[in-house]
Short mmCIF file of C-alpha atoms and ligand atoms in Angstrom, two decimals:
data_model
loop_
_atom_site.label_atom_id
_atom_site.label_comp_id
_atom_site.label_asym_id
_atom_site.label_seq_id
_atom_site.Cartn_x
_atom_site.Cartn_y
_atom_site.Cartn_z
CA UNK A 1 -50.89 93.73 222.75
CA UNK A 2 -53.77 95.91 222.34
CA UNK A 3 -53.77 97.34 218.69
CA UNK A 4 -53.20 93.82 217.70
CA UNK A 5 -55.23 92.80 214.68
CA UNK A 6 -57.17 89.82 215.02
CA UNK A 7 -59.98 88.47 212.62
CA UNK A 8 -63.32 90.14 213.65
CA UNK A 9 -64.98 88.64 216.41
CA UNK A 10 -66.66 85.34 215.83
CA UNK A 11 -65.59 85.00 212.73
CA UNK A 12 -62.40 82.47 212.33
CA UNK A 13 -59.70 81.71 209.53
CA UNK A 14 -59.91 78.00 208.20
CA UNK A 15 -56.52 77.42 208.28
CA UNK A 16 -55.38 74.37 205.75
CA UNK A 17 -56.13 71.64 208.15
CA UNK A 18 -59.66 73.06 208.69
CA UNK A 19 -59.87 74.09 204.98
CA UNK A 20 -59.50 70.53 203.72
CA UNK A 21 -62.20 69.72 206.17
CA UNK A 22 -64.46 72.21 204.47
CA UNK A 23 -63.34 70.92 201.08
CA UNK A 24 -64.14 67.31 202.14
CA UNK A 25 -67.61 68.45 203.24
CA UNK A 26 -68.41 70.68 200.33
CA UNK A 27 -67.29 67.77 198.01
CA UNK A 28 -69.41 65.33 199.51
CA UNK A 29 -72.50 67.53 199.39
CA UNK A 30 -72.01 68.80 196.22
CA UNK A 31 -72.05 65.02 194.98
CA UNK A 32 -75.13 63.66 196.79
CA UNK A 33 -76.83 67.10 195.24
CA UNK A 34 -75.47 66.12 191.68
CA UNK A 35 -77.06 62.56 192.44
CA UNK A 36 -80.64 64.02 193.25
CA UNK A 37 -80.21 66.21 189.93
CA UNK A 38 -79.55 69.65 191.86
CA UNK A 39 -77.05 71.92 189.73
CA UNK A 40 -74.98 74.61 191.72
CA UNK A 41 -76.05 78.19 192.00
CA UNK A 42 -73.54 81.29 193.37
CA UNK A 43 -75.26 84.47 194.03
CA UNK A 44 -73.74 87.43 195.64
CA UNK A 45 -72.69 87.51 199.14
CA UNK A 46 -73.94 91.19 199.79
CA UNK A 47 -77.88 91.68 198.41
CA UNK A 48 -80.04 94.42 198.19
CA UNK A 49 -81.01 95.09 201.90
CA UNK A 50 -84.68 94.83 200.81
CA UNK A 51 -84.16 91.00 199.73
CA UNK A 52 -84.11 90.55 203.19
CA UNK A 53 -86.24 92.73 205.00
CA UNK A 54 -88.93 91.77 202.87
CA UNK A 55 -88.48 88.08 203.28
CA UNK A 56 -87.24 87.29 206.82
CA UNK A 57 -90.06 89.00 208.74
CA UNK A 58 -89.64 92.02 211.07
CA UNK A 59 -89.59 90.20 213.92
CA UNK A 60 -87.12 87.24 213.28
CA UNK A 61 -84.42 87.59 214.97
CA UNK A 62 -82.49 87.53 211.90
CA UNK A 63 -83.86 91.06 210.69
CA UNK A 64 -84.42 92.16 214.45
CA UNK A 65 -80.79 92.16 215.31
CA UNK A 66 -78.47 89.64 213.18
CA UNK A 67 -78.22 91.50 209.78
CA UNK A 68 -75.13 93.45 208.91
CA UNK A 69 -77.01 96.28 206.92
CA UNK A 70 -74.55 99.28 205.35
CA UNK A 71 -75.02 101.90 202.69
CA UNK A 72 -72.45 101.02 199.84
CA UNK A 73 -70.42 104.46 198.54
CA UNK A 74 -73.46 105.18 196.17
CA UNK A 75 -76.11 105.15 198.61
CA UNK A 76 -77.32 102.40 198.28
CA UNK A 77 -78.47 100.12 200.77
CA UNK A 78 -77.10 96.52 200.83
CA UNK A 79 -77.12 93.75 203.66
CA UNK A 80 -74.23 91.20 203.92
CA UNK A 81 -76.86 87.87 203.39
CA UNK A 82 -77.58 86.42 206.73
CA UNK A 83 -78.85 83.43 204.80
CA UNK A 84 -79.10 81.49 200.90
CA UNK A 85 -82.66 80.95 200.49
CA UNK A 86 -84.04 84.83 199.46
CA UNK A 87 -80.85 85.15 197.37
CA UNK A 88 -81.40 82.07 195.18
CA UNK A 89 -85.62 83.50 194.95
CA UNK A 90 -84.29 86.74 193.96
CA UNK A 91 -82.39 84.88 191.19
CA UNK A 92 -85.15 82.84 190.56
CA UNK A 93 -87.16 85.57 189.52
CA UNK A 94 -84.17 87.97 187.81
CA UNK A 95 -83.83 85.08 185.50
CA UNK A 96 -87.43 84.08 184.46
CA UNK A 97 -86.70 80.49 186.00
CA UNK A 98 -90.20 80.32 186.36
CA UNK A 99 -90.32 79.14 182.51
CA UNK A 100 -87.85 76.65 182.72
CA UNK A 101 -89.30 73.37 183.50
CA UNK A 102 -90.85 72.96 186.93
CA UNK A 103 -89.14 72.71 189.91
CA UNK A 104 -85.80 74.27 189.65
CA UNK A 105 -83.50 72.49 191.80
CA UNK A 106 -80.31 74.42 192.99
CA UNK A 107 -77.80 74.08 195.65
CA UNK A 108 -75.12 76.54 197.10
CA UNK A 109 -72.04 76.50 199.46
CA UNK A 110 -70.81 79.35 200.85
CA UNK A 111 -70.35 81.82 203.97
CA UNK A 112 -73.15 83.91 204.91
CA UNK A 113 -73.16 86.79 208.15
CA UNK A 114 -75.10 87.00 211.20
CA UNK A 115 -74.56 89.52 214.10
CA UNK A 116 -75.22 86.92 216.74
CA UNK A 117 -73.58 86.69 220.11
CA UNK A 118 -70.48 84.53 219.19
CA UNK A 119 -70.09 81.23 220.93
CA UNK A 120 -69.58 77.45 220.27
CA UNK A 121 -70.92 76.35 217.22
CA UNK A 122 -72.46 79.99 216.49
CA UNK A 123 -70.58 82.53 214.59
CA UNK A 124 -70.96 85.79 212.80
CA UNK A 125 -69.60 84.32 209.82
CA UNK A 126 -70.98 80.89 209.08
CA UNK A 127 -71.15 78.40 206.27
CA UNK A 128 -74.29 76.55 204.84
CA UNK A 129 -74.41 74.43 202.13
CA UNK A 130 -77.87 74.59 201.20
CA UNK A 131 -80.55 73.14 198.94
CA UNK A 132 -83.67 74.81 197.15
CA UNK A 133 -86.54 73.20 195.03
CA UNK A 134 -88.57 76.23 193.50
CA UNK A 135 -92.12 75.45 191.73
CA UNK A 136 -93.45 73.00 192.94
CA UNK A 137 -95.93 71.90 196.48
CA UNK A 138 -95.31 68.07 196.03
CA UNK A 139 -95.30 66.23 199.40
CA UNK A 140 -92.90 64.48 197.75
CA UNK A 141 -90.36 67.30 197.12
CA UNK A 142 -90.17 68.27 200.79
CA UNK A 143 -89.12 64.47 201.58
CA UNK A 144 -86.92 64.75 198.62
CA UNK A 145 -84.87 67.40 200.12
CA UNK A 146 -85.04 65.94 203.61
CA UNK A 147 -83.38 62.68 201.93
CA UNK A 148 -80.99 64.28 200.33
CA UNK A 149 -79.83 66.28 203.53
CA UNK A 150 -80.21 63.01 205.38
CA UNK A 151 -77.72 61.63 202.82
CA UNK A 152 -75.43 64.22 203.57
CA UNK A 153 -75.07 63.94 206.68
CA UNK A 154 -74.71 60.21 206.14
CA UNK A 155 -71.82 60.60 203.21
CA UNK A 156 -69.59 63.02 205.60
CA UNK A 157 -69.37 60.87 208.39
CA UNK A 158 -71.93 62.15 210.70
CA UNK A 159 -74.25 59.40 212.21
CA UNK A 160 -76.74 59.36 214.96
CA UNK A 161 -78.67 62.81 213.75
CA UNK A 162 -82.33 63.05 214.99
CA UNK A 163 -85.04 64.48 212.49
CA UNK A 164 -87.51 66.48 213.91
CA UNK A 165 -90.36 67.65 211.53
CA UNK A 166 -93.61 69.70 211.69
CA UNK A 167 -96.13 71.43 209.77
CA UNK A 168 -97.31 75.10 210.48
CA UNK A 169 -99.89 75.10 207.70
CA UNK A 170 -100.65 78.20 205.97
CA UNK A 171 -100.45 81.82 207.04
CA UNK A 172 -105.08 81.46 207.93
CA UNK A 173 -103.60 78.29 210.12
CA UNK A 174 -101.21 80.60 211.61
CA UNK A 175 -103.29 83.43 212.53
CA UNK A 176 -105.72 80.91 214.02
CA UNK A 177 -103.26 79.51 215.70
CA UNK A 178 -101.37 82.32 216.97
CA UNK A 179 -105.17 83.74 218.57
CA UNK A 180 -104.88 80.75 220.58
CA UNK A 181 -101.44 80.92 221.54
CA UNK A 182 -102.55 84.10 222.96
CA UNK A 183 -105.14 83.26 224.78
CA UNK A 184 -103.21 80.49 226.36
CA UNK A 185 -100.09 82.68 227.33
CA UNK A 186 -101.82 85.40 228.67
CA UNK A 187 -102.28 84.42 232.04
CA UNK A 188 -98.79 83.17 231.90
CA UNK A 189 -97.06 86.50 230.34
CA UNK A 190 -95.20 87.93 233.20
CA UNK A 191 -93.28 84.82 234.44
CA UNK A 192 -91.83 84.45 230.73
CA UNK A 193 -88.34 85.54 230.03
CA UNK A 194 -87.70 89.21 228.58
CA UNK A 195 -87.24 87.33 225.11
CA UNK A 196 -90.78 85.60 224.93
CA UNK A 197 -92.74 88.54 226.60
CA UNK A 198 -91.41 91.09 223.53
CA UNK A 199 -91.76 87.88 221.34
CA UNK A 200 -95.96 87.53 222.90
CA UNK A 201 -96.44 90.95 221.35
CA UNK A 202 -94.76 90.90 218.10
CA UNK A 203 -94.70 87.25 217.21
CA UNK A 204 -95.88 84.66 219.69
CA UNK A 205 -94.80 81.79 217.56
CA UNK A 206 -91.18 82.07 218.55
CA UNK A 207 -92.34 82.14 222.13
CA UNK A 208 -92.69 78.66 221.23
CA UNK A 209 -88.64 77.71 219.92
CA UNK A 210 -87.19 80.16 223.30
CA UNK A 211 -84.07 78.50 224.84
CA UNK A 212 -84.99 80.42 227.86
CA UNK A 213 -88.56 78.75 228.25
CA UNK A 214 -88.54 75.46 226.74
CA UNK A 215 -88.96 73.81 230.00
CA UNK A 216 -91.45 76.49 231.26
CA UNK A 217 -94.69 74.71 231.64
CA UNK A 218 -96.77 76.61 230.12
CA UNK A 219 -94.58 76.46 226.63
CA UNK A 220 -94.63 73.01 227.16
CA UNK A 221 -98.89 72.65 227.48
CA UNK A 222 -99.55 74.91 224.60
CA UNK A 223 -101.90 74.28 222.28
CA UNK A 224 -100.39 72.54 219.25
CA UNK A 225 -100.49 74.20 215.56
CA UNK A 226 -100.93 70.18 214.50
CA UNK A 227 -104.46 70.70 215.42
CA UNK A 228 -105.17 73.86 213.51
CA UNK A 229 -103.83 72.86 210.17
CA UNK A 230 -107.05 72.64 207.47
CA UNK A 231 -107.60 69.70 205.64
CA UNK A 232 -105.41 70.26 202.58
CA UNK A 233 -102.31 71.06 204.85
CA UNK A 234 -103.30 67.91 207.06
CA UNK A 235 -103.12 66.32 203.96
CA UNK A 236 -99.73 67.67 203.02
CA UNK A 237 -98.31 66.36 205.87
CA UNK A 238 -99.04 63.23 206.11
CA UNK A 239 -98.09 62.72 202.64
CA UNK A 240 -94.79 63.96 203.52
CA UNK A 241 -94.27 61.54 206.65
CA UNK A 242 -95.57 58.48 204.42
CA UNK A 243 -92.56 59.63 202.20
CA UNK A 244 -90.58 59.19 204.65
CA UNK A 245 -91.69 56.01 205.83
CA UNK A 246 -91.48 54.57 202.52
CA UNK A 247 -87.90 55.53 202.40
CA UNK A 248 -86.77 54.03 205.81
CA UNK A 249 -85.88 57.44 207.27
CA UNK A 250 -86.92 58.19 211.08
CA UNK A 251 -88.37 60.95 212.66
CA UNK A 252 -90.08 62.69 215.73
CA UNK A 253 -92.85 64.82 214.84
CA UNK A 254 -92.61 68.09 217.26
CA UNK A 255 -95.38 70.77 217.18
CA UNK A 256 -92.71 73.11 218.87
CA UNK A 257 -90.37 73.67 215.84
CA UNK A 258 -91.33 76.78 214.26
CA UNK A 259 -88.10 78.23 212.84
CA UNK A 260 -86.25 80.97 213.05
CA UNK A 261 -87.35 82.74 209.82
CA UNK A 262 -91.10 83.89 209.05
CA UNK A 263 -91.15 82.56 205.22
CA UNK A 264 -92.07 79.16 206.14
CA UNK A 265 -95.06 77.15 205.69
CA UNK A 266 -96.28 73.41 206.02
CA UNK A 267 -93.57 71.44 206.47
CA UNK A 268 -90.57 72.34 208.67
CA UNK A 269 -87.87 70.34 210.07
CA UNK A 270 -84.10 70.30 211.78
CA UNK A 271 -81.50 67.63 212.01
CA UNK A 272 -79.68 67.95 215.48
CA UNK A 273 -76.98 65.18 216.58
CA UNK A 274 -78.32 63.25 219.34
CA UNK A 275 -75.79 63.88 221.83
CA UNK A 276 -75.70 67.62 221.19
CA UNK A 277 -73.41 69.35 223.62
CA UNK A 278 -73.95 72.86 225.02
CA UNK A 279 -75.28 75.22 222.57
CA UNK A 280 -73.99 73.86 218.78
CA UNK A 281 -77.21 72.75 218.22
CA UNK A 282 -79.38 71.88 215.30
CA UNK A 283 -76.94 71.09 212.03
CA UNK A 284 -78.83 71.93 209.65
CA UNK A 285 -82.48 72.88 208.81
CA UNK A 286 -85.29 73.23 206.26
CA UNK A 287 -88.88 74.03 205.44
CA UNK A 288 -91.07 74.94 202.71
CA UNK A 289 -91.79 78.16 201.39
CA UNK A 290 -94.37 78.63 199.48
CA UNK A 291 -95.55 82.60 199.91
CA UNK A 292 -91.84 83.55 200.03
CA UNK A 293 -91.74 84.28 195.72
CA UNK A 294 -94.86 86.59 196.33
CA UNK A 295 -92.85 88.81 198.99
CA UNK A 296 -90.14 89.26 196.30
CA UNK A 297 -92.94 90.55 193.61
CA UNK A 298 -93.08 87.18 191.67
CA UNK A 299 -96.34 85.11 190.79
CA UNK A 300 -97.19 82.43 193.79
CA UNK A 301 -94.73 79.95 193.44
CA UNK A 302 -94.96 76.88 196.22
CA UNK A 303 -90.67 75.82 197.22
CA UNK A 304 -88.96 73.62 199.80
CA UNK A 305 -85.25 73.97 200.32
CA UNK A 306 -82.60 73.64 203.31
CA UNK A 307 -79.87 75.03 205.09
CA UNK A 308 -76.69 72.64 206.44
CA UNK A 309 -74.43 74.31 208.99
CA UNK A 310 -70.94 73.44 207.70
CA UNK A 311 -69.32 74.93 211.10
CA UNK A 312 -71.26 72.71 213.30
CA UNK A 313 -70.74 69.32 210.86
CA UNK A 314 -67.05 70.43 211.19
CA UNK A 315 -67.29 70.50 214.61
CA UNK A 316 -69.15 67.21 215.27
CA UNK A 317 -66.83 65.29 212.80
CA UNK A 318 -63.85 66.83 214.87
CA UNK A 319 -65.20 65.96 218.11
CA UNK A 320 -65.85 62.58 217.02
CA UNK A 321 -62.15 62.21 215.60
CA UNK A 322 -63.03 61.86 211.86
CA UNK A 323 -61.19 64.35 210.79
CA UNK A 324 -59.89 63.04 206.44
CA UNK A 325 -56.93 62.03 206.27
CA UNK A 326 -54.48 65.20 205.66
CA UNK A 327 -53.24 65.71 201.74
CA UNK A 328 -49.44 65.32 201.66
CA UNK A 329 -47.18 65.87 198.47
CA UNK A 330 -45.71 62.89 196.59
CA UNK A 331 -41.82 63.74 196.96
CA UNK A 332 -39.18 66.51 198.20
CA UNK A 333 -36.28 67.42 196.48
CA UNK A 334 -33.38 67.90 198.30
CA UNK A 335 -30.52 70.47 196.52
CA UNK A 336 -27.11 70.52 198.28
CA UNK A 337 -24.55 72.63 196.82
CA UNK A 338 -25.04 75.10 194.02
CA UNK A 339 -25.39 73.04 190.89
CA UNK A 340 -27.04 71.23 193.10
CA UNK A 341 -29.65 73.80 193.50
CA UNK A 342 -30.27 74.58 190.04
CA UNK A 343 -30.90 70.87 188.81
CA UNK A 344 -33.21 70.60 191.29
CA UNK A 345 -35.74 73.31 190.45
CA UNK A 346 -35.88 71.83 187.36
CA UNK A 347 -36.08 68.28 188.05
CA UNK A 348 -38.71 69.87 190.06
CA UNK A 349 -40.14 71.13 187.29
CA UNK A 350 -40.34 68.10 185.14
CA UNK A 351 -42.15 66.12 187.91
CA UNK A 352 -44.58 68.33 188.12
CA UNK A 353 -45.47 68.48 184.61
CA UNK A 354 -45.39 64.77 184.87
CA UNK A 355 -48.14 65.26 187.06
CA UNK A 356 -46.72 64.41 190.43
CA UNK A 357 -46.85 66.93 193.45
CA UNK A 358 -43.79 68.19 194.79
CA UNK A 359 -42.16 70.49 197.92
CA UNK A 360 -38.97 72.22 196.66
CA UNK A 361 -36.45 71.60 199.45
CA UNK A 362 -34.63 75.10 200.24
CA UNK A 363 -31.00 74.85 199.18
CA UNK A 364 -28.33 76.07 201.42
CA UNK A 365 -29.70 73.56 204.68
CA UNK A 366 -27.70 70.22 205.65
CA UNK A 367 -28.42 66.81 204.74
CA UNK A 368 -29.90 66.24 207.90
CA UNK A 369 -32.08 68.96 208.47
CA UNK A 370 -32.87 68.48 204.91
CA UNK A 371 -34.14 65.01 205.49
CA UNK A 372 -35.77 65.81 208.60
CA UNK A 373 -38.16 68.59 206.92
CA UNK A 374 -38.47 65.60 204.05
CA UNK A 375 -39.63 62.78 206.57
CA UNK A 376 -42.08 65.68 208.42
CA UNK A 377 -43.94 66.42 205.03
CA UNK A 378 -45.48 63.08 204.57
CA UNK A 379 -43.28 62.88 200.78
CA UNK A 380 -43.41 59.66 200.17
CA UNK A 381 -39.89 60.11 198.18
CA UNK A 382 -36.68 62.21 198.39
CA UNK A 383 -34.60 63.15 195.17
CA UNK A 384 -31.27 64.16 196.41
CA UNK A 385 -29.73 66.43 193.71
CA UNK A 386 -26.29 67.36 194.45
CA UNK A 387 -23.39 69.14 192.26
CA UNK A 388 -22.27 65.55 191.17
CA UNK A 389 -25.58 64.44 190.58
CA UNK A 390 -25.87 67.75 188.12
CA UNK A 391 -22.74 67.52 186.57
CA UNK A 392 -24.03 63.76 185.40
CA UNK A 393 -27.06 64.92 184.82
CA UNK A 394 -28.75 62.53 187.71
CA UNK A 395 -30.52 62.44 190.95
CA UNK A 396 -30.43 60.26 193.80
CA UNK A 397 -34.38 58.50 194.80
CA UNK A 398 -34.59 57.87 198.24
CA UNK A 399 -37.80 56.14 199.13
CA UNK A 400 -39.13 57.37 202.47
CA UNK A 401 -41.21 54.56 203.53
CA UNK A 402 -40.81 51.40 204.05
CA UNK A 403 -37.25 49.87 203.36
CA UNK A 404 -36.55 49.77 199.27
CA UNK A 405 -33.29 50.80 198.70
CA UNK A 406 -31.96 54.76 197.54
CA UNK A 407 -30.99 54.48 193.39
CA UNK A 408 -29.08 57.12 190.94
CA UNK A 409 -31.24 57.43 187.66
CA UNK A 410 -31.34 59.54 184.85
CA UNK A 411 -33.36 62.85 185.18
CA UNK A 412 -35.07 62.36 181.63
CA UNK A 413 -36.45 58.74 183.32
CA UNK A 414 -36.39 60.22 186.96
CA UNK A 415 -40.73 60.94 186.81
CA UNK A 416 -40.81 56.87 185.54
CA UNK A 417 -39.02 55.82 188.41
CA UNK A 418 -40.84 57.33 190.72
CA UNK A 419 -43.51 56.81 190.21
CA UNK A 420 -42.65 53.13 190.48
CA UNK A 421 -41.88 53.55 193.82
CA UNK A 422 -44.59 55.57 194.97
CA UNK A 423 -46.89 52.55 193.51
P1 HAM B 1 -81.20 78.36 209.50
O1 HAM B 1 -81.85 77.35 210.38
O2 HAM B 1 -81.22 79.76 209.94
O3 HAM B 1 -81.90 78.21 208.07
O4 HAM B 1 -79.71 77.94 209.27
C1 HAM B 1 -79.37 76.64 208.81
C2 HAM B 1 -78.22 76.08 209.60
O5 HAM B 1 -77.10 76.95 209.56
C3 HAM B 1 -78.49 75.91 211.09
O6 HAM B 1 -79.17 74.71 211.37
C4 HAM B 1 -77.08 75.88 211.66
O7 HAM B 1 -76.52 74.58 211.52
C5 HAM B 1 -76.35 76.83 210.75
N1 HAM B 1 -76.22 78.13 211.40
C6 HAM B 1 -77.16 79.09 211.51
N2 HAM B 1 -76.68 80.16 212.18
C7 HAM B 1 -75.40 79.86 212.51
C8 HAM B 1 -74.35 80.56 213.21
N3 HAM B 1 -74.52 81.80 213.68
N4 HAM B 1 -73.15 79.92 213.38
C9 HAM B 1 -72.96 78.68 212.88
N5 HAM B 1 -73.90 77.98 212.21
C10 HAM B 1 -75.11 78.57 212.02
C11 HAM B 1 -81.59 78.96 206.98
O8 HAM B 1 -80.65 79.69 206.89
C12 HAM B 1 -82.51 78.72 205.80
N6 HAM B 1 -82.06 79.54 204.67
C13 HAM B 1 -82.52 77.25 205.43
C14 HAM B 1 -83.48 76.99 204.29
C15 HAM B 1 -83.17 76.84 202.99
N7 HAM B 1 -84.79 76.91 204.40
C16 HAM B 1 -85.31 76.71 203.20
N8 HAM B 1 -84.34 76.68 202.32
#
């Protein structure tokens, strides 16, 4: 039918099935953050617009063409946040974190909104769980964070994810670099995609990190920003990779990755399963930010953080069938007749406070559909409450697995028992 209503395009309910998933993911990042002494953060999902615009650079694609932007009913102009990282600075500096001791280290789960062309593994509304350090340029910090995603990815379930990581120095590196860059494309220009040759004029970095041209030669011989970094950034990096040596975790250095947002500098890296399929891509990615305080009106303050897709791990823990096992309740009553009914609900009731979880059967069905929705629920017991079992002030515990026998008990002992048989 044509009027009707669906959930906007590429954006998807999570359904209980698919919201335990999320749950199981955000639980087992939010502990391996805990265990690297990150504490949660929650700022709002719609920003001022300038947060943004200010912090993404002009020509990411993000500002470009991704960001929902709208005037609120008082004028004002917000954007729905296309991404964690300018939020949590924005906080950073609202709340003179700067004087609490140095770095701050926060994490955040939630959805965030980009106007992307929907497909597999990319969505308009998507879910990170990310990772900030703020205050501090320690080689050490930016292999901090890449452990702790590592870890993640680890803890969920997800094996076999390939770490690529790179340094684009400072913004002097970059502007020698990006001379160079031009140089080298130039004579190449017109047999680039429509993409890079918009991308040559505004920002020929991303030329570099085009789907369209990654196997054009000249984006494959040009120049690498590996041999423009200055000393002190040389320096950086290496410090970072012997961090990462010294804590047994692999990677490929690639001078290609530049990222798709404009705060970065130094380090920069993305985690991308090794059999990636079609276009889900990277799962996650990172990079310091050290000028990215400054462009919100704050005092220079160096930061490394990350971003984990939580669609894409979803996806790649589906397609690999490891899926946690689904929550079920502990028993079902079943109420047959009308007494029936009401000693149920409230030896219902008294489970439940006793802290077990239960499905109230529906009274009015027949034993054996009765039994039949019991057995599809996963209960692991049935209490059978009919209007003899109410007039005695009983219930009937029918174990649904494996072959103890049914018993008549007492309701006052009826949590007791089963409990027992649950084990
Ligand atoms: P990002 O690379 O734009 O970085 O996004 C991080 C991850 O979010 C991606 O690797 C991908 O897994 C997932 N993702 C991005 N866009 C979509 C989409 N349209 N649909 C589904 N998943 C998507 C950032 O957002 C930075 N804030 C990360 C960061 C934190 N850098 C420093 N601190």
């Amino acid at each position: 039918m044509a009027d009707e209503l669906r959930a906007p395009r590429g954006m998807h309910d999570l359904l209980p099935e698919d919201a335990a998933l999320w749950a199981h993911i955000r639980d087992t990042a939010e502990a391996v953050a805990h265990r690297f002494g990150y504490r949660p953060i929650a700022t709002p999902i719609v920003e001022d617009a300038k947060v943004f615009l200010r912090t993404a650079g002009d020509e990411s694609d993000i500002i470009q063409k991704e960001v929902y932007l709208f005037e609120d009913r008082g004028n004002d102009r917000l954007a729905l946040r296309p991404e964690g990282t300018a939020g949590v600075c924005r906080a950073y500096l609202e709340h003179g974190m700067g004087s609490w001791p140095q770095p701050v280290r926060l994490y955040y789960f939630g959805p965030f909104f980009r106007y992307d062309r929907p497909q597999a593994g990319r969505y308009r509304q998507l879910w990170q769980f990310g990772a900030e350090a703020i205050g501090s340029d320690s080689p050490a910090l930016d292999a901090e964070l890449i452990d702790l995603q590592a870890t993640l990815y680890r803890e969920v379930g997800l094996s076999d994810i390939a770490l690529r990581i790179n340094s684009i120095g400072t913004a002097a590196t970059r502007h020698l670099y990006m001379e160079a860059l031009r140089a080298h494309f130039a004579p190449h220009v017109t047999t680039l995609s429509r993409d890079s040759q918009r991308r040559y004029e505004t920002n020929i970095l991303r030329v570099l990190d085009s789907k369209e041209d990654a196997g054009h030669p000249a984006v494959q011989g040009a120049p690498s920003i590996l041999d423009f970094l200055d000393d002190a950034d040389r320096g950086h990096f290496e410090a970072v990779k012997a961090h990462l040596d010294s804590l047994g975790i692999a990677y490929e250095v690639d001078s290609r990755i530049v990222r798709g947002l404009d705060y970065y500098s130094r380090t920069v890296w993305e985690f991308e399963p090794r059999d990636a399929e079609g276009s889900q891509g990277a799962v996650g990615g990172g990079g310091r930010y050290d000028g990215l305080i400054e462009l919100l009106g704050g005092v220079h303050t160096p930061a490394v953080g990350f971003g984990v897709g939580v669609d894409r791990i979803a996806l790649n823990l589906k397609a690999r069938a490891l899926m946690p096992p689904a929550a079920t309740v502990d028993v079902v009553t079943i109420p047959l007749g009308e007494a029936g009914a009401a000693a149920a609900v409230r030896a219902a009731s008294l489970l439940r406070a006793a802290g077990l979880s239960v499905l109230a059967g529906i009274p009015g069905r027949s034993m054996k559909a009765a039994m039949r929705g019991a057995d599809a629920s996963g209960a692991a017991v049935a209490v059978i409450i009919g209007d003899r079992e109410a007039a005695e002030g009983v219930a009937t515990v029918k174990p649904l697995r494996g072959n103890a026998e049914q018993r008549t008990v007492a309701l006052d002992g009826l949590a007791d028992v089963v409990r027992g048989v649950i084990g």
